[in-house]
């Protein structure tokens, strides 16, 4: 009883005494600003200068695909804490001419020359039973560049040298580092500077991370972009860049080789969709975690969240429980489908969602296991662009763990990702490490259609927060009637502690995990959630960074939004 009273008092201080920054005359009080509305084109990214790059590209004859690539190139420079060409890329795009969605999986594979047994020997030497977060072992083939050229060759309109030119100019001349990016950059420098290569020389000024507002240049990345502009993807996967990577890896104990780069390819995939109250949410199939959002929706459609009310005890409880159920399946079944045939259609089926919904009770579940879907027997950047022709791009790109492995090949200007850390070492697991295999991925773009027409492209950054965020945004709009900006600024929750795809196949959730909730939920609701058995905690960041574009067919305009949790901007013309 004493513990409950103490929690309520702390909650009142943490959650209920925040200073309201401004009183808005219109819209929901929690919104930071109005939606951005424009008739011709829209871009929303996590850095305002990248948003302006995207708009400039479209004003000068490029389309939404060109603009997305240009913005991603700019973010690789301006937000290296969440992106870069050493990482992977996923995209869902609406192509207006063909009136359909396309999905692209541009994630890379593990080195062919690193066997399971050799990796296990390396881990034993390090005194570990899982892959480390930094250094050479978690490096997989970077897929982002191939993703750019796949998107461009199929749908692009502007020559690639013009698409990359704005990022090249910023890399050569410098840009002022924005607030949140400076914060995360400063956290990365101490832990990544000791890694092999030239991280410190490339990403610091006099040994320190750049401050907010300080001008930063990356001439080596400018040169790398120039090679891509001149020689295309060949430069990265077979030409000068590939040869430098191969030479460096051989000299420094890495396993990535020229052959791994030369044989890399991206895959066009069919997005998977689930209908929720007249809106269809589309996600990409594994090796990503996008279908967790679809599983959650199939479960939640059996509850009246609108009647429960926004941020009520019952609505938060029900959504958290649905997340627990979906994430235990995520831990067991999500993997590279080229290596592990999984029951994806059954996992996202309405029948399976109904069976999982029956497991949700009035109390928080402590023990949750993966289901049997055979019913008859995740730091990142997200950006979105839309053009005057009606094309819309939902693109997400990341190095993982912010700035990735910390390994920088001297002269290239970018950090290699550490996505390989997300492999399991359990041989019975679908996501077990194997050579030339894609690891489980957290980054996921989202797209919503309504009545068969493009409705919304959006994303929420942040590891395991992403599918939870996708669901919360859609429910805010569909069930609670929020506009695009209000839906992103609304208070978020994040359940943590679920079994991870890197853990043993035999493991499952036994302690219920815990729920982090942003300020904005009343102390009474927090107390009632605790009384239901939830371990409720305050959150400090990690709730994502949301960007979105909505197509208003009735008025013939785009609506854009970028939340206040990051440095981003939505803008149009």
Coordinates of C-alpha atoms in Angstrom, one line a residue:
X1 CA 0.0 0.0 0.0
X2 CA 2.8 2.3 0.9
X3 CA 4.5 1.5 -2.5
X4 CA 1.3 2.4 -4.3
X5 CA 0.9 5.8 -2.5
X6 CA 4.6 6.6 -3.2
X7 CA 4.2 5.7 -6.8
X8 CA 1.1 8.0 -7.1
X9 CA 3.0 10.9 -5.6
X10 CA 6.0 10.4 -7.8
X11 CA 3.7 10.0 -10.8
X12 CA 1.9 13.3 -10.0
X13 CA 5.3 15.1 -10.0
X14 CA 6.6 13.4 -13.1
X15 CA 3.5 13.3 -15.3
X16 CA 1.2 16.0 -14.1
X17 CA 3.3 19.1 -13.3
X18 CA 4.9 19.7 -16.6
X19 CA 4.7 23.2 -17.9
X20 CA 2.4 23.8 -20.9
X21 CA 4.4 25.6 -23.4
X22 CA 1.5 27.4 -25.1
X23 CA -2.3 27.5 -25.3
X24 CA -3.5 26.9 -28.8
X25 CA -6.8 28.5 -29.9
X26 CA -7.6 25.6 -32.3
X27 CA -7.1 21.9 -32.3
X28 CA -6.0 19.6 -29.5
X29 CA -4.1 21.2 -26.7
X30 CA -1.3 18.7 -26.9
X31 CA -0.4 19.6 -30.5
X32 CA 2.7 21.6 -31.0
X33 CA 1.6 23.3 -34.2
X34 CA -0.9 23.0 -37.1
X35 CA -0.6 20.6 -39.9
X36 CA 1.4 21.9 -42.9
X37 CA -0.9 22.0 -46.0
X38 CA 0.4 22.5 -49.5
X39 CA -1.2 22.0 -53.0
X40 CA 1.8 20.6 -55.1
X41 CA 4.3 18.7 -53.0
X42 CA 5.3 17.8 -49.5
X43 CA 8.4 16.5 -47.6
X44 CA 8.9 15.6 -44.0
X45 CA 12.2 14.6 -42.6
X46 CA 14.0 14.6 -39.2
X47 CA 16.3 17.5 -40.2
X48 CA 14.9 20.8 -41.7
X49 CA 17.8 21.3 -44.1
X50 CA 17.1 17.8 -45.5
X51 CA 13.4 18.7 -45.9
X52 CA 14.4 21.8 -47.9
X53 CA 16.7 19.6 -50.1
X54 CA 13.8 17.4 -50.9
X55 CA 11.6 20.3 -51.8
X56 CA 14.3 21.9 -54.0
X57 CA 14.7 18.7 -55.9
X58 CA 11.0 18.5 -56.7
X59 CA 10.8 22.2 -57.6
X60 CA 13.7 21.7 -60.1
X61 CA 12.0 18.8 -62.0
X62 CA 12.6 15.8 -59.7
X63 CA 9.8 13.6 -58.4
X64 CA 9.1 12.2 -55.0
X65 CA 11.5 9.3 -55.5
X66 CA 14.4 11.7 -56.4
X67 CA 13.5 13.9 -53.5
X68 CA 13.6 10.9 -51.0
X69 CA 17.0 9.8 -52.2
X70 CA 18.3 13.4 -52.0
X71 CA 17.0 13.9 -48.5
X72 CA 18.4 10.5 -47.4
X73 CA 21.8 11.5 -48.8
X74 CA 21.6 14.8 -46.8
X75 CA 20.6 13.0 -43.6
X76 CA 23.5 10.6 -44.0
X77 CA 25.7 13.7 -43.6
X78 CA 23.5 15.8 -41.2
X79 CA 22.2 13.0 -39.0
X80 CA 24.9 10.4 -38.9
X81 CA 23.6 9.4 -35.5
X82 CA 20.7 7.6 -37.2
X83 CA 21.6 7.1 -40.8
X84 CA 24.2 6.8 -43.5
X85 CA 25.3 4.8 -46.5
X86 CA 27.0 2.2 -44.2
X87 CA 23.5 1.1 -43.3
X88 CA 20.4 -0.5 -44.8
X89 CA 17.1 0.9 -46.3
X90 CA 13.5 -0.1 -46.7
X91 CA 10.8 1.7 -48.6
X92 CA 7.1 1.6 -49.6
X93 CA 6.0 3.8 -52.4
X94 CA 2.8 4.6 -54.1
X95 CA 3.3 5.0 -57.9
X96 CA 0.5 7.1 -59.2
X97 CA 0.9 6.0 -62.9
X98 CA 0.5 2.3 -62.1
X99 CA -1.9 2.9 -59.2
X100 CA -0.2 0.5 -56.9
X101 CA 2.2 0.1 -54.0
X102 CA 5.7 -1.2 -54.3
X103 CA 8.0 -2.4 -51.5
X104 CA 11.8 -2.5 -51.4
X105 CA 14.0 -4.5 -49.1
X106 CA 17.5 -3.0 -49.4
X107 CA 19.0 -4.7 -46.4
X108 CA 22.4 -6.4 -46.5
X109 CA 23.6 -9.9 -45.7
X110 CA 26.2 -11.3 -43.4
X111 CA 29.7 -12.0 -44.8
X112 CA 30.0 -15.3 -46.7
X113 CA 33.4 -16.0 -45.3
X114 CA 32.3 -15.9 -41.6
X115 CA 30.9 -19.3 -40.7
X116 CA 28.8 -20.0 -37.6
X117 CA 31.6 -21.9 -36.1
X118 CA 34.2 -19.2 -36.8
X119 CA 31.9 -16.6 -35.3
X120 CA 31.4 -18.7 -32.2
X121 CA 35.2 -19.0 -31.8
X122 CA 35.5 -15.2 -32.1
X123 CA 32.7 -14.7 -29.4
X124 CA 34.4 -17.2 -27.1
X125 CA 37.6 -15.2 -27.4
X126 CA 35.7 -12.1 -26.4
X127 CA 33.9 -13.9 -23.5
X128 CA 30.5 -13.5 -25.1
X129 CA 27.7 -15.7 -26.1
X130 CA 26.0 -13.1 -28.4
X131 CA 27.3 -10.7 -31.0
X132 CA 28.9 -7.5 -29.8
X133 CA 27.4 -4.1 -30.6
X134 CA 30.5 -2.5 -32.0
X135 CA 33.6 -3.5 -34.0
X136 CA 34.0 -5.9 -36.9
X137 CA 31.8 -8.9 -36.0
X138 CA 28.3 -7.3 -36.3
X139 CA 29.0 -5.7 -39.7
X140 CA 26.8 -6.8 -42.6
X141 CA 26.8 -5.6 -46.2
X142 CA 25.5 -2.0 -46.4
X143 CA 22.3 -2.0 -48.6
X144 CA 21.3 1.7 -48.7
X145 CA 23.2 2.7 -51.8
X146 CA 21.8 -0.2 -53.8
X147 CA 18.4 0.8 -52.5
X148 CA 18.9 4.3 -53.9
X149 CA 19.8 3.1 -57.3
X150 CA 17.0 0.5 -57.4
X151 CA 14.5 3.2 -56.5
X152 CA 16.0 5.6 -59.0
X153 CA 16.3 3.2 -62.0
X154 CA 12.7 2.1 -61.6
X155 CA 11.0 5.4 -60.8
X156 CA 13.4 8.3 -60.7
X157 CA 13.2 11.3 -63.0
X158 CA 16.2 13.5 -62.3
X159 CA 19.8 12.5 -63.2
X160 CA 21.5 11.0 -60.1
X161 CA 24.4 13.5 -60.1
X162 CA 21.8 16.3 -59.7
X163 CA 20.0 14.3 -57.0
X164 CA 23.2 14.0 -54.9
X165 CA 24.5 17.5 -55.6
X166 CA 22.9 19.2 -52.6
X167 CA 24.3 16.7 -50.1
X168 CA 27.7 17.0 -51.8
X169 CA 27.7 20.8 -51.4
X170 CA 26.7 20.6 -47.7
X171 CA 29.4 18.0 -47.1
X172 CA 32.0 20.3 -48.7
X173 CA 30.8 23.6 -47.3
X174 CA 29.4 22.5 -44.0
X175 CA 26.1 22.7 -42.2
X176 CA 25.1 23.7 -38.6
X177 CA 24.4 20.7 -36.4
X178 CA 20.9 20.7 -34.8
X179 CA 20.1 20.2 -31.2
X180 CA 19.0 16.6 -30.7
X181 CA 21.5 15.3 -33.2
X182 CA 24.3 17.1 -31.3
X183 CA 23.1 15.4 -28.1
X184 CA 23.3 11.9 -29.6
X185 CA 26.5 12.6 -31.5
X186 CA 28.2 13.5 -28.2
X187 CA 27.1 10.2 -26.6
X188 CA 28.5 8.2 -29.5
X189 CA 32.0 9.7 -29.7
X190 CA 33.5 8.2 -26.5
X191 CA 32.3 4.6 -27.2
X192 CA 33.0 4.6 -31.0
X193 CA 36.3 6.5 -31.2
X194 CA 38.4 3.4 -30.2
X195 CA 37.0 1.2 -33.0
X196 CA 39.2 0.4 -36.0
X197 CA 39.5 3.0 -38.7
X198 CA 39.1 6.8 -38.7
X199 CA 35.9 7.5 -36.7
X200 CA 37.6 10.2 -34.6
X201 CA 39.2 11.9 -37.5
X202 CA 35.9 11.8 -39.5
X203 CA 33.3 12.6 -37.0
X204 CA 34.8 14.9 -34.4
X205 CA 36.2 18.5 -34.3
X206 CA 39.4 18.5 -32.3
X207 CA 38.4 15.2 -30.8
X208 CA 35.0 16.3 -29.7
X209 CA 31.5 15.9 -31.1
X210 CA 30.2 19.1 -32.9
X211 CA 28.1 21.3 -30.7
X212 CA 24.6 22.5 -31.5
X213 CA 24.9 25.2 -34.1
X214 CA 28.5 24.4 -34.9
X215 CA 29.4 24.0 -38.6
X216 CA 30.5 20.6 -39.6
X217 CA 32.0 19.4 -42.8
X218 CA 32.7 15.9 -44.2
X219 CA 34.8 16.2 -47.3
X220 CA 35.5 12.5 -47.5
X221 CA 31.8 11.7 -47.7
X222 CA 31.5 14.4 -50.3
X223 CA 34.1 12.5 -52.4
X224 CA 32.2 9.3 -51.9
X225 CA 29.0 10.9 -53.0
X226 CA 30.8 12.2 -56.1
X227 CA 31.9 8.7 -57.0
X228 CA 28.3 7.5 -56.7
X229 CA 27.1 10.4 -58.8
X230 CA 29.7 9.6 -61.5
X231 CA 29.8 5.8 -61.5
X232 CA 26.5 4.8 -59.9
X233 CA 26.1 1.8 -57.6
X234 CA 29.1 0.1 -59.4
X235 CA 31.5 2.5 -57.5
X236 CA 30.2 1.2 -54.1
X237 CA 29.8 -2.5 -54.8
X238 CA 32.5 -3.3 -57.4
X239 CA 34.6 -0.2 -58.0
X240 CA 36.9 2.0 -56.0
X241 CA 34.9 2.1 -52.8
X242 CA 34.4 -1.7 -52.7
X243 CA 38.2 -2.2 -53.2
X244 CA 39.0 0.2 -50.3
X245 CA 36.5 -1.7 -48.0
X246 CA 38.0 -5.1 -48.9
X247 CA 41.6 -3.9 -48.3
X248 CA 40.7 -2.3 -45.0
X249 CA 38.7 -5.3 -43.7
X250 CA 41.5 -7.7 -44.6
X251 CA 44.1 -5.6 -42.8
X252 CA 42.0 -5.0 -39.6
X253 CA 40.5 -8.4 -38.9
X254 CA 37.1 -7.8 -40.5
X255 CA 35.2 -10.4 -42.5
X256 CA 33.4 -8.3 -45.2
X257 CA 34.9 -8.9 -48.6
X258 CA 34.8 -7.6 -52.1
X259 CA 32.7 -10.7 -53.1
X260 CA 30.1 -9.8 -50.5
X261 CA 29.7 -6.4 -51.9
X262 CA 29.8 -7.4 -55.6
X263 CA 27.1 -10.0 -55.2
X264 CA 24.7 -7.9 -53.1
X265 CA 21.3 -7.1 -54.4
X266 CA 18.1 -5.5 -53.1
X267 CA 14.7 -7.2 -53.5
X268 CA 11.3 -5.8 -54.6
X269 CA 8.7 -7.3 -52.3
X270 CA 4.9 -7.2 -52.0
X271 CA 3.7 -5.1 -49.0
X272 CA 1.4 -6.9 -46.6
X273 CA -1.8 -5.2 -45.5
X274 CA -4.4 -5.5 -42.7
X275 CA -7.7 -3.6 -42.7
X276 CA -8.7 -1.6 -39.7
X277 CA -12.0 0.3 -39.7
X278 CA -11.8 1.2 -43.4
X279 CA -8.1 1.9 -43.4
X280 CA -5.5 -0.6 -44.6
X281 CA -2.1 -0.5 -43.0
X282 CA 0.7 -1.8 -45.2
X283 CA 4.0 -3.1 -44.0
X284 CA 6.9 -5.1 -45.5
X285 CA 7.4 -8.8 -44.8
X286 CA 10.3 -10.0 -42.6
X287 CA 13.3 -9.9 -42.2
X288 CA 11.8 -6.6 -40.7
X289 CA 9.4 -6.3 -37.8
X290 CA 6.6 -4.5 -39.7
X291 CA 4.0 -7.2 -39.5
X292 CA 4.0 -6.9 -35.7
X293 CA 1.9 -3.8 -36.2
X294 CA -0.4 -5.8 -38.4
X295 CA -0.7 -8.5 -35.8
X296 CA -1.5 -5.9 -33.2
X297 CA -4.3 -4.4 -35.3
X298 CA -5.8 -7.8 -36.0
X299 CA -6.1 -8.3 -32.3
X300 CA -7.2 -4.7 -31.4
X301 CA -10.0 -4.7 -33.9
X302 CA -11.9 -6.9 -31.5
X303 CA -12.0 -4.2 -28.9
X304 CA -13.8 -0.8 -29.0
X305 CA -10.9 1.5 -28.3
X306 CA -13.0 4.6 -29.3
X307 CA -15.5 3.8 -26.6
X308 CA -12.7 3.2 -24.0
X309 CA -11.4 6.7 -24.7
X310 CA -8.0 8.2 -25.5
X311 CA -5.3 7.6 -22.9
X312 CA -7.8 5.7 -20.7
X313 CA -6.7 2.9 -18.4
X314 CA -8.6 0.3 -20.5
X315 CA -7.3 1.5 -23.9
X316 CA -3.7 1.6 -22.8
X317 CA -4.0 -1.7 -21.1
X318 CA -5.6 -3.4 -24.1
X319 CA -3.0 -2.0 -26.5
X320 CA -0.1 -3.0 -24.3
X321 CA -1.5 -6.6 -24.0
X322 CA -1.8 -6.8 -27.8
X323 CA 1.8 -5.7 -28.1
X324 CA 3.0 -8.4 -25.7
X325 CA 1.2 -11.1 -27.8
X326 CA 2.6 -9.8 -31.1
X327 CA 6.1 -9.5 -29.9
X328 CA 6.4 -13.0 -28.6
X329 CA 5.6 -14.1 -32.2
X330 CA 8.1 -11.5 -33.4
X331 CA 10.8 -13.2 -31.4
X332 CA 10.0 -16.6 -32.7
X333 CA 9.0 -16.3 -36.3
X334 CA 10.5 -13.1 -37.9
X335 CA 13.7 -13.8 -39.9
X336 CA 15.1 -13.9 -43.4
X337 CA 12.5 -15.7 -45.4
X338 CA 15.1 -17.1 -47.8
X339 CA 16.4 -19.2 -44.9
X340 CA 13.4 -19.9 -42.8
X341 CA 9.9 -20.5 -44.3
X342 CA 7.5 -18.9 -41.8
X343 CA 3.7 -18.8 -41.6
X344 CA 3.5 -15.0 -42.3
X345 CA 0.0 -15.1 -43.9
X346 CA -1.4 -17.0 -40.8
X347 CA 0.3 -14.6 -38.4
X348 CA -1.5 -11.6 -39.8
X349 CA -4.8 -13.4 -40.4
X350 CA -8.0 -12.2 -38.9
X351 CA -8.7 -15.6 -37.5
X352 CA -5.4 -15.7 -35.6
X353 CA -5.9 -12.2 -34.4
X354 CA -9.2 -13.1 -32.9
X355 CA -7.7 -16.1 -31.1
X356 CA -5.0 -13.9 -29.7
X357 CA -7.6 -11.3 -28.6
X358 CA -9.3 -13.9 -26.5
X359 CA -6.1 -14.1 -24.3
X360 CA -6.4 -10.5 -23.2
X361 CA -8.0 -10.2 -19.8
X362 CA -8.6 -7.4 -17.3
X363 CA -5.2 -8.1 -15.7
X364 CA -1.7 -7.5 -17.2
X365 CA -0.3 -10.8 -18.4
X366 CA 3.1 -11.8 -16.9
X367 CA 3.7 -14.9 -18.9
X368 CA 3.2 -14.7 -22.7
X369 CA 4.3 -17.2 -25.2
X370 CA 4.4 -17.2 -29.0
X371 CA 1.2 -18.6 -30.5
X372 CA 0.6 -21.3 -33.1
X373 CA -0.4 -19.4 -36.3
X374 CA -0.9 -22.7 -38.2
X375 CA -4.5 -22.6 -37.2
X376 CA -5.4 -25.7 -39.1
X377 CA -2.7 -27.9 -37.5
X378 CA 14.0 -2.0 -34.9
X379 CA 18.3 4.6 -34.0
X380 CA 17.0 5.5 -37.3
X381 CA 15.8 8.2 -39.7
X382 CA 12.5 8.2 -41.4
X383 CA 11.4 10.5 -44.2
X384 CA 8.5 10.8 -46.6
X385 CA 7.9 12.7 -49.8
X386 CA 5.0 13.4 -52.1
X387 CA 5.0 15.1 -55.5
X388 CA 2.6 16.9 -57.8
X389 CA 2.0 13.8 -59.9
X390 CA 0.7 11.9 -56.8
X391 CA 3.7 9.7 -56.1
X392 CA 4.4 9.1 -52.4
X393 CA 7.5 7.6 -50.8
X394 CA 7.8 6.1 -47.3
X395 CA 11.5 5.5 -46.6
X396 CA 13.4 4.4 -43.5
X397 CA 17.2 4.1 -43.2
X398 CA 19.5 3.3 -40.4
X399 CA 23.0 2.2 -39.2
X400 CA 21.5 0.6 -36.0
X401 CA 22.5 1.7 -32.5
X402 CA 22.8 5.3 -33.7
X403 CA 26.1 5.6 -35.4
X404 CA 26.6 1.9 -36.0
X405 CA 29.7 -0.3 -35.4
X406 CA 32.1 2.7 -35.1
X407 CA 34.2 1.2 -38.0
X408 CA 35.1 3.8 -40.6
X409 CA 37.3 3.1 -43.6
X410 CA 39.7 6.0 -43.9
X411 CA 38.8 8.3 -46.8
X412 CA 35.2 7.2 -47.2
X413 CA 33.4 9.4 -44.6
X414 CA 30.8 6.9 -43.3
X415 CA 30.3 4.4 -40.5
X416 CA 29.4 0.8 -41.1
X417 CA 26.2 -0.6 -39.6
X418 CA 26.2 -3.2 -36.8
X419 CA 22.9 -4.9 -37.8
X420 CA 24.5 -8.3 -37.4
X421 CA 24.2 -7.9 -33.7
X422 CA 20.5 -8.8 -34.2
X423 CA 21.3 -12.4 -35.2
X424 CA 20.6 -15.2 -32.6
X425 CA 23.3 -17.8 -31.8
X426 CA 20.7 -20.4 -31.0
X427 CA 20.9 -23.0 -33.8
X428 CA 17.3 -23.9 -33.4
X429 CA 16.2 -20.3 -34.0
X430 CA 14.9 -19.1 -37.4
X431 CA 17.0 -16.0 -36.9
X432 CA 20.2 -17.9 -36.2
X433 CA 23.4 -16.5 -37.6
X434 CA 24.4 -18.0 -41.0
X435 CA 26.7 -16.7 -43.8
X436 CA 25.1 -14.6 -46.5
X437 CA 21.9 -14.1 -44.5
X438 CA 19.9 -11.0 -43.6
X439 CA 19.6 -10.4 -39.8
X440 CA 16.3 -9.5 -38.2
X441 CA 15.6 -5.8 -38.7
X442 CA 13.8 -3.2 -36.6
X443 CA 13.4 -0.4 -39.2
X444 CA 10.0 -0.3 -40.9
X445 CA 8.3 2.2 -43.2
X446 CA 4.4 2.3 -43.1
X447 CA 1.8 3.2 -45.6
X448 CA -2.0 3.5 -45.3
X449 CA -4.6 3.2 -48.1
X450 CA -8.3 4.0 -47.9
X451 CA -10.8 2.8 -50.4
X452 CA -7.9 1.6 -52.5
X453 CA -6.3 5.1 -52.7
X454 CA -3.1 6.4 -51.1
X455 CA -4.0 8.0 -47.8
X456 CA -0.9 8.3 -45.6
X457 CA 2.8 7.6 -45.6
X458 CA 4.4 7.7 -42.2
X459 CA 6.9 6.2 -39.8
X460 CA 8.0 6.3 -36.2
X461 CA 11.7 5.8 -35.5
X462 CA 13.2 4.0 -32.6
X463 CA 13.9 0.2 -32.4
X464 CA 11.1 -1.8 -31.0
X465 CA 9.0 1.3 -30.6
X466 CA 8.3 1.4 -34.3
X467 CA 5.4 -1.1 -34.7
X468 CA 4.0 0.1 -31.4
X469 CA 4.2 3.7 -32.7
X470 CA 2.6 2.7 -36.1
X471 CA -0.4 1.3 -34.3
X472 CA -0.7 4.3 -31.9
X473 CA -0.6 6.8 -34.7
X474 CA -3.3 5.0 -36.8
X475 CA -5.5 4.5 -33.7
X476 CA -5.2 8.2 -32.8
X477 CA -6.4 9.2 -36.3
X478 CA -9.1 6.5 -36.8
X479 CA -10.5 6.0 -33.3
X480 CA -9.8 9.4 -31.7
X481 CA -10.3 11.7 -34.7
X482 CA -6.9 13.5 -34.4
X483 CA -5.4 15.2 -37.4
X484 CA -1.9 14.3 -38.7
X485 CA 0.0 16.6 -36.4
X486 CA -2.1 15.9 -33.3
X487 CA -1.7 12.1 -33.8
X488 CA 2.1 12.5 -33.7
X489 CA 2.3 14.9 -30.8
X490 CA 0.0 12.8 -28.6
X491 CA 1.5 11.1 -25.6
X492 CA 3.0 7.7 -26.4
X493 CA 3.6 4.6 -24.4
X494 CA 6.2 1.9 -25.0
X495 CA 6.1 -1.7 -23.6
X496 CA 9.6 -3.2 -23.1
X497 CA 10.9 -6.5 -21.9
X498 CA 9.4 -8.8 -24.5
X499 CA 11.5 -11.7 -25.8
X500 CA 14.0 -10.6 -28.5
X501 CA 14.7 -12.4 -31.8
X502 CA 18.3 -12.6 -30.7
X503 CA 17.5 -14.8 -27.7
X504 CA 17.1 -18.5 -27.3
X505 CA 14.2 -20.1 -29.1
X506 CA 13.0 -21.6 -25.8
X507 CA 12.7 -18.3 -24.0
X508 CA 9.5 -16.4 -23.5
X509 CA 8.1 -13.5 -21.5
X510 CA 7.7 -14.5 -17.8
X511 CA 7.7 -11.2 -15.8
X512 CA 5.3 -9.1 -17.8
X513 CA 7.9 -6.6 -18.9
X514 CA 7.3 -2.9 -18.1
X515 CA 5.6 0.1 -19.7
X516 CA 7.2 3.5 -20.2
X517 CA 4.7 6.3 -20.6
X518 CA 5.3 9.9 -21.5
X519 CA 4.0 12.8 -19.5
X520 CA 0.4 13.6 -20.4
X521 CA -1.3 10.6 -18.8
X522 CA -3.1 11.4 -15.5
X523 CA -1.7 10.0 -12.2
X524 CA -5.1 8.3 -11.7
X525 CA -4.7 6.3 -15.0
X526 CA -1.1 5.4 -14.1
X527 CA -2.2 4.2 -10.7
X528 CA -5.0 2.1 -12.2
X529 CA -2.6 0.6 -14.7
X530 CA -0.4 -0.4 -11.8
X531 CA -3.4 -1.9 -10.0
X532 CA -4.0 -4.1 -13.1
X533 CA -0.5 -5.5 -12.7
X534 CA 1.5 -3.3 -15.1
X535 CA 5.0 -2.1 -14.1
X536 CA 4.6 1.5 -15.1
X537 CA 7.6 3.8 -15.5
X538 CA 8.3 7.3 -16.8
X539 CA 10.1 7.5 -20.1
X540 CA 13.0 9.7 -21.1
X541 CA 13.2 9.7 -24.9
X542 CA 13.1 6.6 -27.0
X543 CA 9.5 7.2 -28.1
X544 CA 10.5 7.7 -31.7
X545 CA 10.5 10.5 -34.3
X546 CA 7.4 10.8 -36.4
X547 CA 7.1 12.1 -39.9
X548 CA 3.9 11.9 -42.0
X549 CA 2.2 13.0 -45.2
X550 CA -1.5 12.6 -45.8
X551 CA -3.2 13.0 -49.2
X552 CA -6.4 14.9 -49.0
X553 CA -8.2 13.7 -52.2
X554 CA -11.3 15.8 -51.6
X555 CA -9.4 19.1 -51.5
X556 CA -6.5 18.1 -53.7
X557 CA -3.8 18.9 -51.2
X558 CA -1.2 17.3 -49.1
X559 CA -1.0 17.5 -45.3
X560 CA 2.3 17.1 -43.6
X561 CA 3.5 16.6 -40.0
X562 CA 6.7 16.4 -38.1
X563 CA 6.6 15.9 -34.3
X564 CA 8.5 17.9 -31.7
X565 CA 10.5 15.0 -30.2
X566 CA 13.2 15.5 -32.8
X567 CA 14.7 18.2 -35.0
X568 CA 12.5 17.6 -38.0
X569 CA 10.3 19.6 -40.3
X570 CA 7.4 19.1 -42.6
X571 CA 7.1 21.6 -45.5
X572 CA 5.6 21.9 -48.9
X573 CA 4.7 24.2 -51.7

